[in-house]
Short mmCIF file of C-alpha atoms in Angstrom, two decimals:
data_model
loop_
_atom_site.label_atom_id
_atom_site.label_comp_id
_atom_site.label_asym_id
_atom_site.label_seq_id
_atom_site.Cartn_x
_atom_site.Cartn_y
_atom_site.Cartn_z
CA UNK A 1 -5.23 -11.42 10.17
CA UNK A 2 -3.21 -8.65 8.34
CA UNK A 3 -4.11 -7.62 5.11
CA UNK A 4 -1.99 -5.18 2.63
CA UNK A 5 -3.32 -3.61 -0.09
CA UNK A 6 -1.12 -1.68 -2.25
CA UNK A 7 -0.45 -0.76 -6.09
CA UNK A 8 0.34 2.45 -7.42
CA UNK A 9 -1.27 6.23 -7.17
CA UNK A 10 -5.14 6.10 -7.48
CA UNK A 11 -5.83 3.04 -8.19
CA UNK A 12 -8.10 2.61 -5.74
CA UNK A 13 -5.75 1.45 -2.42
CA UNK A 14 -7.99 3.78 0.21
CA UNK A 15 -11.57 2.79 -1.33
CA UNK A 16 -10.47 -1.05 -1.63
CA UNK A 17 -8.88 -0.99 2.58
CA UNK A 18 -12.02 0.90 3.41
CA UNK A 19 -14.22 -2.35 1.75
CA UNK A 20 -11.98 -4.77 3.38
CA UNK A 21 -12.60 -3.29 6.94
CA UNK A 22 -15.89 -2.77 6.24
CA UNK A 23 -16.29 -6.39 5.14
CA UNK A 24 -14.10 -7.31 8.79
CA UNK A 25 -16.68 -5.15 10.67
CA UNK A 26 -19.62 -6.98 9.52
CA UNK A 27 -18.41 -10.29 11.26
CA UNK A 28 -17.79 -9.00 14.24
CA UNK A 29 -14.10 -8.30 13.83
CA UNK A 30 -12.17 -5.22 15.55
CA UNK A 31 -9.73 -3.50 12.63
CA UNK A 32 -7.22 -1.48 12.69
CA UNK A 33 -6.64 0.34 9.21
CA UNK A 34 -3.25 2.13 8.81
CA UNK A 35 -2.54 4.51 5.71
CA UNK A 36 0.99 5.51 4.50
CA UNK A 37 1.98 8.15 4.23
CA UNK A 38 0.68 7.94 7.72
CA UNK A 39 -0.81 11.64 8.56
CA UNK A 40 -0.68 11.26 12.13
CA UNK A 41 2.47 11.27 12.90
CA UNK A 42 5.29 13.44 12.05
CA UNK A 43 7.72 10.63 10.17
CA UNK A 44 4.39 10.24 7.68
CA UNK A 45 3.57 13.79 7.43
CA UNK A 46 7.33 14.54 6.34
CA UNK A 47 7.10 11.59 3.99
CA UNK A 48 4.34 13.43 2.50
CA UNK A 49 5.99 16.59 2.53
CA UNK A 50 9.22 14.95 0.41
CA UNK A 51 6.28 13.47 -2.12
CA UNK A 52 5.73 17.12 -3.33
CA UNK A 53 9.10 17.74 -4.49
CA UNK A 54 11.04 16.87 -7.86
CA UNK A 55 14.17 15.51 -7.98
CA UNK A 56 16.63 12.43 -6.91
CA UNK A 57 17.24 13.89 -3.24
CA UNK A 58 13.43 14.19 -2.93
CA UNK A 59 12.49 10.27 -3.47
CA UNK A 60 15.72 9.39 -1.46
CA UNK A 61 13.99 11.51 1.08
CA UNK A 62 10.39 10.53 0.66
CA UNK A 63 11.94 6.35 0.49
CA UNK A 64 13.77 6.96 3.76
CA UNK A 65 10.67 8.47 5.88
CA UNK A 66 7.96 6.03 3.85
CA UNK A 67 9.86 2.75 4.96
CA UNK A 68 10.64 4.53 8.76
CA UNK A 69 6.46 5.24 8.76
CA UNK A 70 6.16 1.66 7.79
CA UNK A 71 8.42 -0.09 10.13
CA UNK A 72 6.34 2.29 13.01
CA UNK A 73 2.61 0.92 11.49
CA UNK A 74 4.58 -2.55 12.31
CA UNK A 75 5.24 -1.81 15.54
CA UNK A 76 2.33 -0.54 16.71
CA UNK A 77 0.71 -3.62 15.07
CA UNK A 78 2.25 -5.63 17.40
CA UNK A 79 2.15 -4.15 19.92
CA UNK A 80 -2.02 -3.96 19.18
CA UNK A 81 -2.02 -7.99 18.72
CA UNK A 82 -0.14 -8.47 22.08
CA UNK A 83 -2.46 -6.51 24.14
CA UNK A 84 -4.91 -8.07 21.95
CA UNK A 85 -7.10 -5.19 21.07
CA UNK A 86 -7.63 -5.51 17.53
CA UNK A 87 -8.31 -8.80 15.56
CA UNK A 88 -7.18 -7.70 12.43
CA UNK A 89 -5.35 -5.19 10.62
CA UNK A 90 -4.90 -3.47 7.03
CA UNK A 91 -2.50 -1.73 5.47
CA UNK A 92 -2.82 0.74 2.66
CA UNK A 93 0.25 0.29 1.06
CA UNK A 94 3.39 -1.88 2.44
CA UNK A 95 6.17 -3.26 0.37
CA UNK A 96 5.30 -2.02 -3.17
CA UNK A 97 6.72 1.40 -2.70
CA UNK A 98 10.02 -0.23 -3.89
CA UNK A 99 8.47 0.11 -6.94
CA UNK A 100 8.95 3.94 -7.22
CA UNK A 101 12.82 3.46 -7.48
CA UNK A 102 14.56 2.20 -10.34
CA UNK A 103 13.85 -1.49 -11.18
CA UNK A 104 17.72 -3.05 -9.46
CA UNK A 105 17.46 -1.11 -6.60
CA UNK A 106 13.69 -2.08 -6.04
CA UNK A 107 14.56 -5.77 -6.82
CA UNK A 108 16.63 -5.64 -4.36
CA UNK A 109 14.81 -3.86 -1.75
CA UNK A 110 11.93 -5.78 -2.56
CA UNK A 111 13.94 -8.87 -1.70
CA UNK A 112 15.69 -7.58 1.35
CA UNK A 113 11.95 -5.96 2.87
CA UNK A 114 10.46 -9.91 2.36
CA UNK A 115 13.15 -11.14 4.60
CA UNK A 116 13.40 -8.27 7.07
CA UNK A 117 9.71 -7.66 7.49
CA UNK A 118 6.99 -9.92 8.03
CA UNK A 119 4.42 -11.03 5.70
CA UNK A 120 1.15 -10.66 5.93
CA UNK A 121 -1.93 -12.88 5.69
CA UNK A 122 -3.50 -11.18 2.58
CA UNK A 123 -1.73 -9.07 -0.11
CA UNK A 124 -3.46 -7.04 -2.70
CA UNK A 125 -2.46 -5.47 -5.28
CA UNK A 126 -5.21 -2.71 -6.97
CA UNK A 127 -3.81 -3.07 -10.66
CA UNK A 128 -4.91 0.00 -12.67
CA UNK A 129 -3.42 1.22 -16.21
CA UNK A 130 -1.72 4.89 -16.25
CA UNK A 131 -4.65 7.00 -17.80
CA UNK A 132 -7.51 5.65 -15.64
CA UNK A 133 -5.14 6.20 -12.77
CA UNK A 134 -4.41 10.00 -14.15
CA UNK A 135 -7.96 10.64 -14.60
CA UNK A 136 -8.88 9.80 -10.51
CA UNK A 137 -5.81 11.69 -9.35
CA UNK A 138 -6.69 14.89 -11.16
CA UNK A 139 -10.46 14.40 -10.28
CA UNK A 140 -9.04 14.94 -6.47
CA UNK A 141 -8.06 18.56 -7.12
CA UNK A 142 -4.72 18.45 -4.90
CA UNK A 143 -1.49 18.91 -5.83
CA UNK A 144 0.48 16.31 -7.70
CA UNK A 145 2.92 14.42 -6.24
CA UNK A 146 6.42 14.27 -8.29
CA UNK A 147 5.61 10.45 -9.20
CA UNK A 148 1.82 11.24 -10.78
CA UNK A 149 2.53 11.50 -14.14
CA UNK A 150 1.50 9.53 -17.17
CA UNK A 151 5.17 8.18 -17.69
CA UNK A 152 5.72 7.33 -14.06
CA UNK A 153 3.01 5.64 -13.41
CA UNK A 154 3.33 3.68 -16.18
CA UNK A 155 6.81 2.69 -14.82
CA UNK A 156 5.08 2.17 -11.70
CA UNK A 157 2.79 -0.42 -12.71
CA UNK A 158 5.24 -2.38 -15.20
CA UNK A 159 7.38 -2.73 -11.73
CA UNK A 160 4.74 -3.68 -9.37
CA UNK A 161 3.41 -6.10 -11.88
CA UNK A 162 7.21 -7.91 -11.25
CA UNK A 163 6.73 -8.80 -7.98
CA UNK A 164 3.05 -9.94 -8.01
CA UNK A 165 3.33 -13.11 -8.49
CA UNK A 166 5.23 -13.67 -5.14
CA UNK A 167 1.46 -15.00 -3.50
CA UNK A 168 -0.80 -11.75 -4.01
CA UNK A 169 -4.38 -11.14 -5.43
CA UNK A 170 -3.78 -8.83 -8.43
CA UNK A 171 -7.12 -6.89 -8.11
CA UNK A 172 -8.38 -4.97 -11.63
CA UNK A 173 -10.27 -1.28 -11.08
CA UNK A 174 -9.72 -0.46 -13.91
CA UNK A 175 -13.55 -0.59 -14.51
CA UNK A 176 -16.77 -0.41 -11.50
CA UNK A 177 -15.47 -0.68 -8.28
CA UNK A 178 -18.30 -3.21 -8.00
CA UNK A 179 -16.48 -5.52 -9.95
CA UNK A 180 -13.03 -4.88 -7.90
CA UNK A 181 -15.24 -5.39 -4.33
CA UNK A 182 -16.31 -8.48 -5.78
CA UNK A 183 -12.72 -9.81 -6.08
CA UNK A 184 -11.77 -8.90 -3.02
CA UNK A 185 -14.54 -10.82 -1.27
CA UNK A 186 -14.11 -13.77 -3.18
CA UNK A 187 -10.54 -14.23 -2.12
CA UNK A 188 -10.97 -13.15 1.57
CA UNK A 189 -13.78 -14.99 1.48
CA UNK A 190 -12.16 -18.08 -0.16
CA UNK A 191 -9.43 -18.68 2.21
CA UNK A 192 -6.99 -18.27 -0.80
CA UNK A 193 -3.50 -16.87 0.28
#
């Protein structure tokens, strides 16, 4: 099975993959987990690099690598499930990152990804409002990317929220991550899709 979870900057997309393959683990099953930007190779770790800067040329930059890093976590995915040596897998964050560009253009490449790319088994999307969201990235002490700001996040989310109802589990941490664990469970574990 493949399982996404996405939604926008610390909302709780690491934490909630982490519970997921955890939750795998415990029946047995071999997971891969796959974050993007993806650190370990050099197409993520330039992606990352772009993410620190300001301006247009930047999130051209940072688009261009992120979807390049995700079209490699693809690859390798399949090429895991033919030589069969993991039974599932989970991405931190897939097709939302269309929602960092302005809303045509990520209409559109929200459209074009869903026909391109293939779906996955599970999609979740950790919903969180701006100032919760604020509040965890700060608590990190790193530096800010150029989209974690009050105003773009709130963007963000209004764009992410769009797409949502195209078959994914809208996940709320806003509160205890108790109560966002618990959602998670109940639709893995209730076969919904």
């Amino acid at each position: 099975m493949w399982y996404v979870i996405d939604g926008m900057d610390g909302c709780g997309k690491s934490s909630a993959a982490e519970f997921v393959k955890e939750q795998l683990e415990a029946k047995g099953r071999r997971v891969l987990l796959i974050s993007h930007p993806n650190k370990d190779i050099k197409i993520g770790q330039k992606e990352a690099a772009w993410l620190l800067k300001e301006g247009k040329f930047a999130k051209i930059m940072a688009t261009q690598y992120y979807i390049r890093d995700v079209l490699h976590s693809v690859r390798v995915m399949k090429k895991a499930k033919k030589n069969d040596e993991y039974d599932d897998f989970v991405f931190v964050r897939f097709i939302m990152a269309v929602s960092y560009v302005p809303t045509g253009i990520g209409k559109l490449a929200y459209k074009l990804f869903k026909v391109l790319l293939p779906e996955p088994d599970f999609k979740f999307l950790i919903d969180i409002n701006a100032e919760t969201a604020m509040e965890r990235i700060l608590s990190r002490g790193e530096t800010l990317e150029s989209f974690e700001n009050i105003e773009s996040l709130t963007t963000t989310r209004d764009r992410m929220l769009v797409f949502t109802p195209d078959n994914w589990h809208v996940i709320d941490n806003n509160g205890s991550f108790e109560n966002a664990k618990s959602q998670i469970s109940e639709s893995i574990n209730g076969g919904q899709q």
